[in-house]
PDB file of C-alpha atoms in Angstrom:
ATOM      1  CA  ALA W   1     -34.382  14.992  10.160  1.00  0.00           C
ATOM      2  CA  GLN W   2     -35.994  12.439   9.060  1.00  0.00           C
ATOM      3  CA  SER W   3     -35.073   9.728   6.651  1.00  0.00           C
ATOM      4  CA  VAL W   4     -36.046   5.876   6.258  1.00  0.00           C
ATOM      5  CA  THR W   5     -34.031   3.010   5.392  1.00  0.00           C
ATOM      6  CA  GLN W   6     -35.170  -0.396   3.630  1.00  0.00           C
ATOM      7  CA  LEU W   7     -33.318  -3.065   4.214  1.00  0.00           C
ATOM      8  CA  GLY W   8     -33.071  -5.663   1.040  1.00  0.00           C
ATOM      9  CA  SER W   9     -33.070  -3.953  -2.151  1.00  0.00           C
ATOM     10  CA  HIS W  10     -34.114  -7.075  -3.517  1.00  0.00           C
ATOM     11  CA  VAL W  11     -36.193  -9.885  -1.457  1.00  0.00           C
ATOM     12  CA  SER W  12     -36.888 -13.309  -3.456  1.00  0.00           C
ATOM     13  CA  VAL W  13     -39.756 -15.264  -2.291  1.00  0.00           C
ATOM     14  CA  SER W  14     -41.603 -18.403  -3.279  1.00  0.00           C
ATOM     15  CA  GLU W  15     -45.566 -18.722  -3.839  1.00  0.00           C
ATOM     16  CA  GLY W  16     -47.211 -19.009  -0.570  1.00  0.00           C
ATOM     17  CA  ALA W  17     -44.200 -18.006   1.838  1.00  0.00           C
ATOM     18  CA  LEU W  18     -44.319 -15.426   4.167  1.00  0.00           C
ATOM     19  CA  VAL W  19     -43.234 -11.517   3.231  1.00  0.00           C
ATOM     20  CA  LEU W  20     -41.723  -9.407   5.014  1.00  0.00           C
ATOM     21  CA  LEU W  21     -40.223  -6.493   3.611  1.00  0.00           C
ATOM     22  CA  ARG W  22     -37.841  -4.163   6.229  1.00  0.00           C
ATOM     23  CA  CYS W  23     -38.278  -0.340   6.905  1.00  0.00           C
ATOM     24  CA  ASN W  24     -36.741   1.686  10.167  1.00  0.00           C
ATOM     25  CA  TYR W  25     -37.290   4.823  10.243  1.00  0.00           C
ATOM     26  CA  SER W  26     -35.291   8.286  11.723  1.00  0.00           C
ATOM     27  CA  SER W  27     -37.495  11.278  13.237  1.00  0.00           C
ATOM     28  CA  SER W  28     -36.810  13.545  15.793  1.00  0.00           C
ATOM     29  CA  VAL W  29     -40.965  13.661  16.390  1.00  0.00           C
ATOM     30  CA  PRO W  30     -43.870  11.059  16.086  1.00  0.00           C
ATOM     31  CA  PRO W  31     -43.888   9.970  12.590  1.00  0.00           C
ATOM     32  CA  TYR W  32     -46.639   9.456   9.882  1.00  0.00           C
ATOM     33  CA  LEU W  33     -45.566   6.284   7.717  1.00  0.00           C
ATOM     34  CA  PHE W  34     -46.765   5.232   4.977  1.00  0.00           C
ATOM     35  CA  TRP W  35     -46.359   1.763   2.148  1.00  0.00           C
ATOM     36  CA  TYR W  36     -46.740   2.512  -1.215  1.00  0.00           C
ATOM     37  CA  VAL W  37     -46.527  -0.039  -3.857  1.00  0.00           C
ATOM     38  CA  GLN W  38     -45.140   0.463  -7.710  1.00  0.00           C
ATOM     39  CA  TYR W  39     -46.365  -2.280 -10.087  1.00  0.00           C
ATOM     40  CA  PRO W  40     -45.108  -1.827 -13.219  1.00  0.00           C
ATOM     41  CA  ASN W  41     -45.808   0.987 -15.873  1.00  0.00           C
ATOM     42  CA  GLN W  42     -48.165   2.298 -12.992  1.00  0.00           C
ATOM     43  CA  GLY W  43     -47.984   4.874 -10.389  1.00  0.00           C
ATOM     44  CA  LEU W  44     -47.277   4.528  -6.831  1.00  0.00           C
ATOM     45  CA  GLN W  45     -50.507   2.912  -4.629  1.00  0.00           C
ATOM     46  CA  LEU W  46     -51.416   3.714  -1.190  1.00  0.00           C
ATOM     47  CA  LEU W  47     -50.768  -0.314   0.471  1.00  0.00           C
ATOM     48  CA  LEU W  48     -51.402   1.030   3.615  1.00  0.00           C
ATOM     49  CA  LYS W  49     -50.815   4.042   7.022  1.00  0.00           C
ATOM     50  CA  TYR W  50     -50.117   4.713  10.268  1.00  0.00           C
ATOM     51  CA  THR W  51     -51.198   8.022  11.779  1.00  0.00           C
ATOM     52  CA  SER W  52     -50.631   7.395  15.315  1.00  0.00           C
ATOM     53  CA  ALA W  53     -53.607   4.916  16.364  1.00  0.00           C
ATOM     54  CA  ALA W  54     -53.556   1.331  16.584  1.00  0.00           C
ATOM     55  CA  THR W  55     -49.808  -0.236  16.224  1.00  0.00           C
ATOM     56  CA  LEU W  56     -50.869  -2.959  13.441  1.00  0.00           C
ATOM     57  CA  VAL W  57     -52.114  -1.535  10.361  1.00  0.00           C
ATOM     58  CA  LYS W  58     -53.880  -3.681   7.592  1.00  0.00           C
ATOM     59  CA  GLY W  59     -54.058  -2.606   4.644  1.00  0.00           C
ATOM     60  CA  ILE W  60     -54.792  -3.609   0.962  1.00  0.00           C
ATOM     61  CA  ASN W  61     -54.357  -7.004  -0.952  1.00  0.00           C
ATOM     62  CA  GLY W  62     -53.709  -8.893   2.800  1.00  0.00           C
ATOM     63  CA  PHE W  63     -50.550  -6.828   3.853  1.00  0.00           C
ATOM     64  CA  GLU W  64     -50.315  -5.501   7.437  1.00  0.00           C
ATOM     65  CA  ALA W  65     -47.223  -3.677   9.548  1.00  0.00           C
ATOM     66  CA  GLU W  66     -46.948  -2.833  12.972  1.00  0.00           C
ATOM     67  CA  PHE W  67     -44.895   0.360  14.715  1.00  0.00           C
ATOM     68  CA  LYS W  68     -42.311  -0.794  16.842  1.00  0.00           C
ATOM     69  CA  LYS W  69     -41.362   2.908  18.436  1.00  0.00           C
ATOM     70  CA  SER W  70     -38.511   0.889  20.413  1.00  0.00           C
ATOM     71  CA  GLU W  71     -37.189  -0.648  17.811  1.00  0.00           C
ATOM     72  CA  THR W  72     -37.856   3.109  15.387  1.00  0.00           C
ATOM     73  CA  SER W  73     -39.119  -0.007  12.922  1.00  0.00           C
ATOM     74  CA  PHE W  74     -42.395  -0.240  10.104  1.00  0.00           C
ATOM     75  CA  HIS W  75     -41.999  -3.555   8.857  1.00  0.00           C
ATOM     76  CA  LEU W  76     -44.564  -4.988   5.960  1.00  0.00           C
ATOM     77  CA  THR W  77     -45.784  -8.495   6.366  1.00  0.00           C
ATOM     78  CA  LYS W  78     -48.170 -10.758   3.916  1.00  0.00           C
ATOM     79  CA  PRO W  79     -48.516 -14.154   5.249  1.00  0.00           C
ATOM     80  CA  SER W  80     -48.300 -15.923   2.298  1.00  0.00           C
ATOM     81  CA  ALA W  81     -46.994 -14.200  -1.038  1.00  0.00           C
ATOM     82  CA  HIS W  82     -48.723 -14.435  -4.510  1.00  0.00           C
ATOM     83  CA  MET W  83     -47.111 -14.482  -7.751  1.00  0.00           C
ATOM     84  CA  SER W  84     -49.459 -10.693  -8.363  1.00  0.00           C
ATOM     85  CA  ASP W  85     -47.752  -9.433  -5.550  1.00  0.00           C
ATOM     86  CA  ALA W  86     -44.213  -8.754  -7.361  1.00  0.00           C
ATOM     87  CA  ALA W  87     -43.453  -5.204  -7.254  1.00  0.00           C
ATOM     88  CA  GLU W  88     -41.207  -2.601  -5.983  1.00  0.00           C
ATOM     89  CA  TYR W  89     -42.346  -1.417  -2.661  1.00  0.00           C
ATOM     90  CA  PHE W  90     -41.453   1.733  -0.951  1.00  0.00           C
ATOM     91  CA  CYS W  91     -41.968   3.097   3.030  1.00  0.00           C
ATOM     92  CA  ALA W  92     -41.927   6.086   4.016  1.00  0.00           C
ATOM     93  CA  VAL W  93     -42.562   8.699   6.641  1.00  0.00           C
ATOM     94  CA  SER W  94     -44.251  11.880   7.065  1.00  0.00           C
ATOM     95  CA  LEU W  95     -44.492  14.706   9.525  1.00  0.00           C
ATOM     96  CA  SER W  96     -46.998  16.651   9.898  1.00  0.00           C
ATOM     97  CA  SER W  97     -50.474  15.078   9.539  1.00  0.00           C
ATOM     98  CA  GLY W  98     -51.677  18.675   8.640  1.00  0.00           C
ATOM     99  CA  GLY W  99     -52.848  17.278   5.381  1.00  0.00           C
ATOM    100  CA  TYR W 100     -49.977  18.046   3.300  1.00  0.00           C
ATOM    101  CA  ASN W 101     -46.647  17.734   3.965  1.00  0.00           C
ATOM    102  CA  LYS W 102     -43.853  16.074   2.285  1.00  0.00           C
ATOM    103  CA  LEU W 103     -43.042  11.902   2.271  1.00  0.00           C
ATOM    104  CA  ILE W 104     -39.587  10.969   2.963  1.00  0.00           C
ATOM    105  CA  PHE W 105     -38.696   7.214   0.734  1.00  0.00           C
ATOM    106  CA  GLY W 106     -36.919   4.837   1.190  1.00  0.00           C
ATOM    107  CA  ALA W 107     -34.751   3.484  -1.270  1.00  0.00           C
ATOM    108  CA  GLY W 108     -37.746   0.336  -2.555  1.00  0.00           C
ATOM    109  CA  THR W 109     -37.334  -2.791  -2.694  1.00  0.00           C
ATOM    110  CA  ARG W 110     -38.351  -5.198  -5.558  1.00  0.00           C
ATOM    111  CA  LEU W 111     -40.173  -8.394  -4.550  1.00  0.00           C
ATOM    112  CA  ALA W 112     -39.688 -11.093  -6.308  1.00  0.00           C
ATOM    113  CA  VAL W 113     -41.980 -14.585  -6.438  1.00  0.00           C
ATOM    114  CA  HIS W 114     -41.138 -17.086  -7.822  1.00  0.00           C
ATOM    115  CA  PRO W 115     -43.473 -20.806  -8.346  1.00  0.00           C
TER     116      PRO W 115
ATOM    117  CA  GLU Q   1     -63.356   9.752 -11.071  1.00  0.00           C
ATOM    118  CA  ALA Q   2     -59.732   9.974 -12.642  1.00  0.00           C
ATOM    119  CA  GLY Q   3     -56.425  10.099 -11.553  1.00  0.00           C
ATOM    120  CA  VAL Q   4     -53.306  11.441 -11.858  1.00  0.00           C
ATOM    121  CA  THR Q   5     -51.715  11.797 -15.412  1.00  0.00           C
ATOM    122  CA  GLN Q   6     -48.871  12.998 -16.705  1.00  0.00           C
ATOM    123  CA  PHE Q   7     -47.694  13.810 -20.311  1.00  0.00           C
ATOM    124  CA  PRO Q   8     -45.926  12.248 -21.638  1.00  0.00           C
ATOM    125  CA  SER Q   9     -44.656   8.797 -20.394  1.00  0.00           C
ATOM    126  CA  HIS Q  10     -41.337   9.464 -21.450  1.00  0.00           C
ATOM    127  CA  SER Q  11     -39.121  12.146 -22.910  1.00  0.00           C
ATOM    128  CA  VAL Q  12     -35.869  11.237 -24.716  1.00  0.00           C
ATOM    129  CA  ILE Q  13     -34.081  14.841 -25.223  1.00  0.00           C
ATOM    130  CA  GLU Q  14     -30.180  16.169 -25.866  1.00  0.00           C
ATOM    131  CA  LYS Q  15     -28.265  17.474 -22.916  1.00  0.00           C
ATOM    132  CA  GLY Q  16     -29.228  21.525 -23.388  1.00  0.00           C
ATOM    133  CA  GLN Q  17     -32.293  21.094 -24.513  1.00  0.00           C
ATOM    134  CA  THR Q  18     -35.138  21.992 -23.109  1.00  0.00           C
ATOM    135  CA  VAL Q  19     -38.404  19.495 -21.477  1.00  0.00           C
ATOM    136  CA  THR Q  20     -41.835  20.073 -19.912  1.00  0.00           C
ATOM    137  CA  LEU Q  21     -43.613  17.853 -18.056  1.00  0.00           C
ATOM    138  CA  ARG Q  22     -47.308  18.304 -17.361  1.00  0.00           C
ATOM    139  CA  CYS Q  23     -49.310  16.527 -14.602  1.00  0.00           C
ATOM    140  CA  ASP Q  24     -52.984  16.929 -14.300  1.00  0.00           C
ATOM    141  CA  PRO Q  25     -54.125  16.034 -10.228  1.00  0.00           C
ATOM    142  CA  ILE Q  26     -57.393  14.812  -9.664  1.00  0.00           C
ATOM    143  CA  SER Q  27     -60.430  17.139  -9.431  1.00  0.00           C
ATOM    144  CA  GLY Q  28     -60.553  18.681  -6.663  1.00  0.00           C
ATOM    145  CA  HIS Q  29     -57.291  18.052  -5.126  1.00  0.00           C
ATOM    146  CA  ASP Q  30     -55.752  21.655  -4.124  1.00  0.00           C
ATOM    147  CA  ASN Q  31     -52.339  19.548  -2.876  1.00  0.00           C
ATOM    148  CA  LEU Q  32     -50.216  18.829  -5.696  1.00  0.00           C
ATOM    149  CA  TYR Q  33     -46.443  17.587  -5.449  1.00  0.00           C
ATOM    150  CA  TRP Q  34     -43.267  16.417  -7.604  1.00  0.00           C
ATOM    151  CA  TYR Q  35     -41.399  14.318  -6.749  1.00  0.00           C
ATOM    152  CA  ARG Q  36     -38.159  12.690  -8.688  1.00  0.00           C
ATOM    153  CA  ARG Q  37     -36.487   9.376  -8.655  1.00  0.00           C
ATOM    154  CA  VAL Q  38     -33.116   8.777 -10.324  1.00  0.00           C
ATOM    155  CA  MET Q  39     -31.428   5.573 -11.319  1.00  0.00           C
ATOM    156  CA  GLY Q  40     -32.800   3.433  -8.855  1.00  0.00           C
ATOM    157  CA  LYS Q  41     -32.215   5.868  -5.744  1.00  0.00           C
ATOM    158  CA  GLU Q  42     -34.985   7.286  -3.608  1.00  0.00           C
ATOM    159  CA  ILE Q  43     -37.840   8.969  -4.632  1.00  0.00           C
ATOM    160  CA  LYS Q  44     -36.839  12.239  -3.668  1.00  0.00           C
ATOM    161  CA  PHE Q  45     -39.419  15.788  -3.158  1.00  0.00           C
ATOM    162  CA  LEU Q  46     -38.661  18.400  -5.125  1.00  0.00           C
ATOM    163  CA  LEU Q  47     -41.877  20.955  -4.488  1.00  0.00           C
ATOM    164  CA  HIS Q  48     -45.347  21.123  -3.472  1.00  0.00           C
ATOM    165  CA  PHE Q  49     -48.365  23.311  -4.478  1.00  0.00           C
ATOM    166  CA  VAL Q  50     -51.388  24.431  -2.816  1.00  0.00           C
ATOM    167  CA  LYS Q  51     -53.980  25.509  -5.120  1.00  0.00           C
ATOM    168  CA  GLU Q  52     -51.810  28.025  -7.237  1.00  0.00           C
ATOM    169  CA  SER Q  53     -48.956  29.086  -4.412  1.00  0.00           C
ATOM    170  CA  LYS Q  54     -45.553  27.005  -4.049  1.00  0.00           C
ATOM    171  CA  GLN Q  55     -45.418  25.784  -0.154  1.00  0.00           C
ATOM    172  CA  ASP Q  56     -42.185  24.141  -0.208  1.00  0.00           C
ATOM    173  CA  GLU Q  57     -39.838  24.294  -2.683  1.00  0.00           C
ATOM    174  CA  SER Q  58     -37.062  22.792  -1.116  1.00  0.00           C
ATOM    175  CA  GLY Q  59     -35.940  20.114  -3.154  1.00  0.00           C
ATOM    176  CA  MET Q  60     -36.049  21.792  -6.562  1.00  0.00           C
ATOM    177  CA  PRO Q  61     -32.297  20.868  -7.559  1.00  0.00           C
ATOM    178  CA  ASN Q  62     -30.930  24.374  -8.919  1.00  0.00           C
ATOM    179  CA  ASN Q  63     -32.771  27.668 -10.997  1.00  0.00           C
ATOM    180  CA  ARG Q  64     -32.684  25.335 -14.603  1.00  0.00           C
ATOM    181  CA  PHE Q  65     -36.428  23.776 -12.867  1.00  0.00           C
ATOM    182  CA  LEU Q  66     -39.112  25.904 -13.103  1.00  0.00           C
ATOM    183  CA  ALA Q  67     -42.357  24.914 -11.770  1.00  0.00           C
ATOM    184  CA  GLU Q  68     -45.936  26.352 -11.806  1.00  0.00           C
ATOM    185  CA  ARG Q  69     -49.924  25.751 -11.812  1.00  0.00           C
ATOM    186  CA  THR Q  70     -51.428  27.728 -13.127  1.00  0.00           C
ATOM    187  CA  GLY Q  71     -55.267  28.659 -11.853  1.00  0.00           C
ATOM    188  CA  GLY Q  72     -54.902  25.704  -9.237  1.00  0.00           C
ATOM    189  CA  THR Q  73     -55.456  23.042 -11.872  1.00  0.00           C
ATOM    190  CA  TYR Q  74     -52.665  21.043 -13.489  1.00  0.00           C
ATOM    191  CA  SER Q  75     -48.741  22.069 -13.267  1.00  0.00           C
ATOM    192  CA  THR Q  76     -45.725  21.764 -15.277  1.00  0.00           C
ATOM    193  CA  LEU Q  77     -42.661  21.290 -14.464  1.00  0.00           C
ATOM    194  CA  LYS Q  78     -39.562  22.853 -16.794  1.00  0.00           C
ATOM    195  CA  VAL Q  79     -35.844  21.975 -17.190  1.00  0.00           C
ATOM    196  CA  GLN Q  80     -34.204  23.748 -19.256  1.00  0.00           C
ATOM    197  CA  PRO Q  81     -31.811  23.750 -20.092  1.00  0.00           C
ATOM    198  CA  ALA Q  82     -31.453  20.130 -19.173  1.00  0.00           C
ATOM    199  CA  GLU Q  83     -28.337  18.510 -17.944  1.00  0.00           C
ATOM    200  CA  LEU Q  84     -26.997  14.306 -18.262  1.00  0.00           C
ATOM    201  CA  GLU Q  85     -28.126  14.285 -14.313  1.00  0.00           C
ATOM    202  CA  ASP Q  86     -32.083  15.108 -14.420  1.00  0.00           C
ATOM    203  CA  SER Q  87     -32.344  11.916 -15.949  1.00  0.00           C
ATOM    204  CA  GLY Q  88     -34.767  10.044 -13.720  1.00  0.00           C
ATOM    205  CA  VAL Q  89     -38.507   9.448 -13.348  1.00  0.00           C
ATOM    206  CA  TYR Q  90     -40.994  12.394 -12.448  1.00  0.00           C
ATOM    207  CA  PHE Q  91     -43.713  11.694  -9.928  1.00  0.00           C
ATOM    208  CA  CYS Q  92     -46.439  13.980  -9.431  1.00  0.00           C
ATOM    209  CA  ALA Q  93     -48.470  13.219  -6.750  1.00  0.00           C
ATOM    210  CA  SER Q  94     -52.194  15.438  -5.421  1.00  0.00           C
ATOM    211  CA  SER Q  95     -54.189  15.269  -2.424  1.00  0.00           C
ATOM    212  CA  HIS Q  96     -57.389  16.614  -0.395  1.00  0.00           C
ATOM    213  CA  LEU Q  97     -56.122  19.190   2.102  1.00  0.00           C
ATOM    214  CA  SER Q  98     -58.536  17.577   3.998  1.00  0.00           C
ATOM    215  CA  THR Q  99     -56.891  13.965   4.028  1.00  0.00           C
ATOM    216  CA  TYR Q 100     -54.040  12.431   6.118  1.00  0.00           C
ATOM    217  CA  ASN Q 101     -51.160  12.503   3.866  1.00  0.00           C
ATOM    218  CA  GLU Q 102     -52.795  10.209   1.681  1.00  0.00           C
ATOM    219  CA  GLN Q 103     -50.770  11.145  -1.597  1.00  0.00           C
ATOM    220  CA  PHE Q 104     -51.982   9.742  -5.105  1.00  0.00           C
ATOM    221  CA  PHE Q 105     -49.326   9.319  -7.594  1.00  0.00           C
ATOM    222  CA  GLY Q 106     -49.743   9.262 -10.771  1.00  0.00           C
ATOM    223  CA  PRO Q 107     -47.862   7.117 -13.264  1.00  0.00           C
ATOM    224  CA  GLY Q 108     -44.699   9.443 -13.753  1.00  0.00           C
ATOM    225  CA  THR Q 109     -42.695  10.779 -16.597  1.00  0.00           C
ATOM    226  CA  ARG Q 110     -39.054   8.701 -17.657  1.00  0.00           C
ATOM    227  CA  LEU Q 111     -37.251  11.562 -18.651  1.00  0.00           C
ATOM    228  CA  THR Q 112     -33.560  10.184 -20.308  1.00  0.00           C
ATOM    229  CA  VAL Q 113     -31.129  13.434 -21.148  1.00  0.00           C
ATOM    230  CA  LEU Q 114     -28.296  12.390 -23.774  1.00  0.00           C
TER     231      LEU Q 114
END
């Protein structure tokens, strides 16, 4: 069975500091991995996805994530945090590339950015 | 292009009442999913439609939940009768059959059962 663990329900960083949000997955087959972000009063927005191509994936808003099979990790990073990055971030895994399959989410990490 | 829309944005009902949530997917998206997030826990899959057919309803909690997708367009999720543990945020998502699981999410409906 597939599962996702996000370490740290809350992360706080200073503006300009490195953002690191951790995600570990469990999957019996090569997974497809995603990071979504939810800003207040909005739906989930896709930040980036890994679909077995390049292991370093670049997303929107300066975020990137690296797929490490040996560590079963897909951590999200951004070199310099902006105040506008304050939101909740969700890591998710999906099995199939068939164009349709359910997403299995982690519990989410709420990122706070302070001046 | 309009995104996924959900109605209502909030609903507060008494235990035992009925509530119907609606989701309008992005035009042309054959896949439609319902998810739920309860009290700050993880977002959990409820069910998946391909057009008007239920592809996977393994996440539906019990028979008090009924989902429909008439004509393969919008979908409704009815809870009858509602219980306290049904409170949470219900998300709808849609995608093309041909995309790599890129699901587009609506803003969610926050349901509170008192």
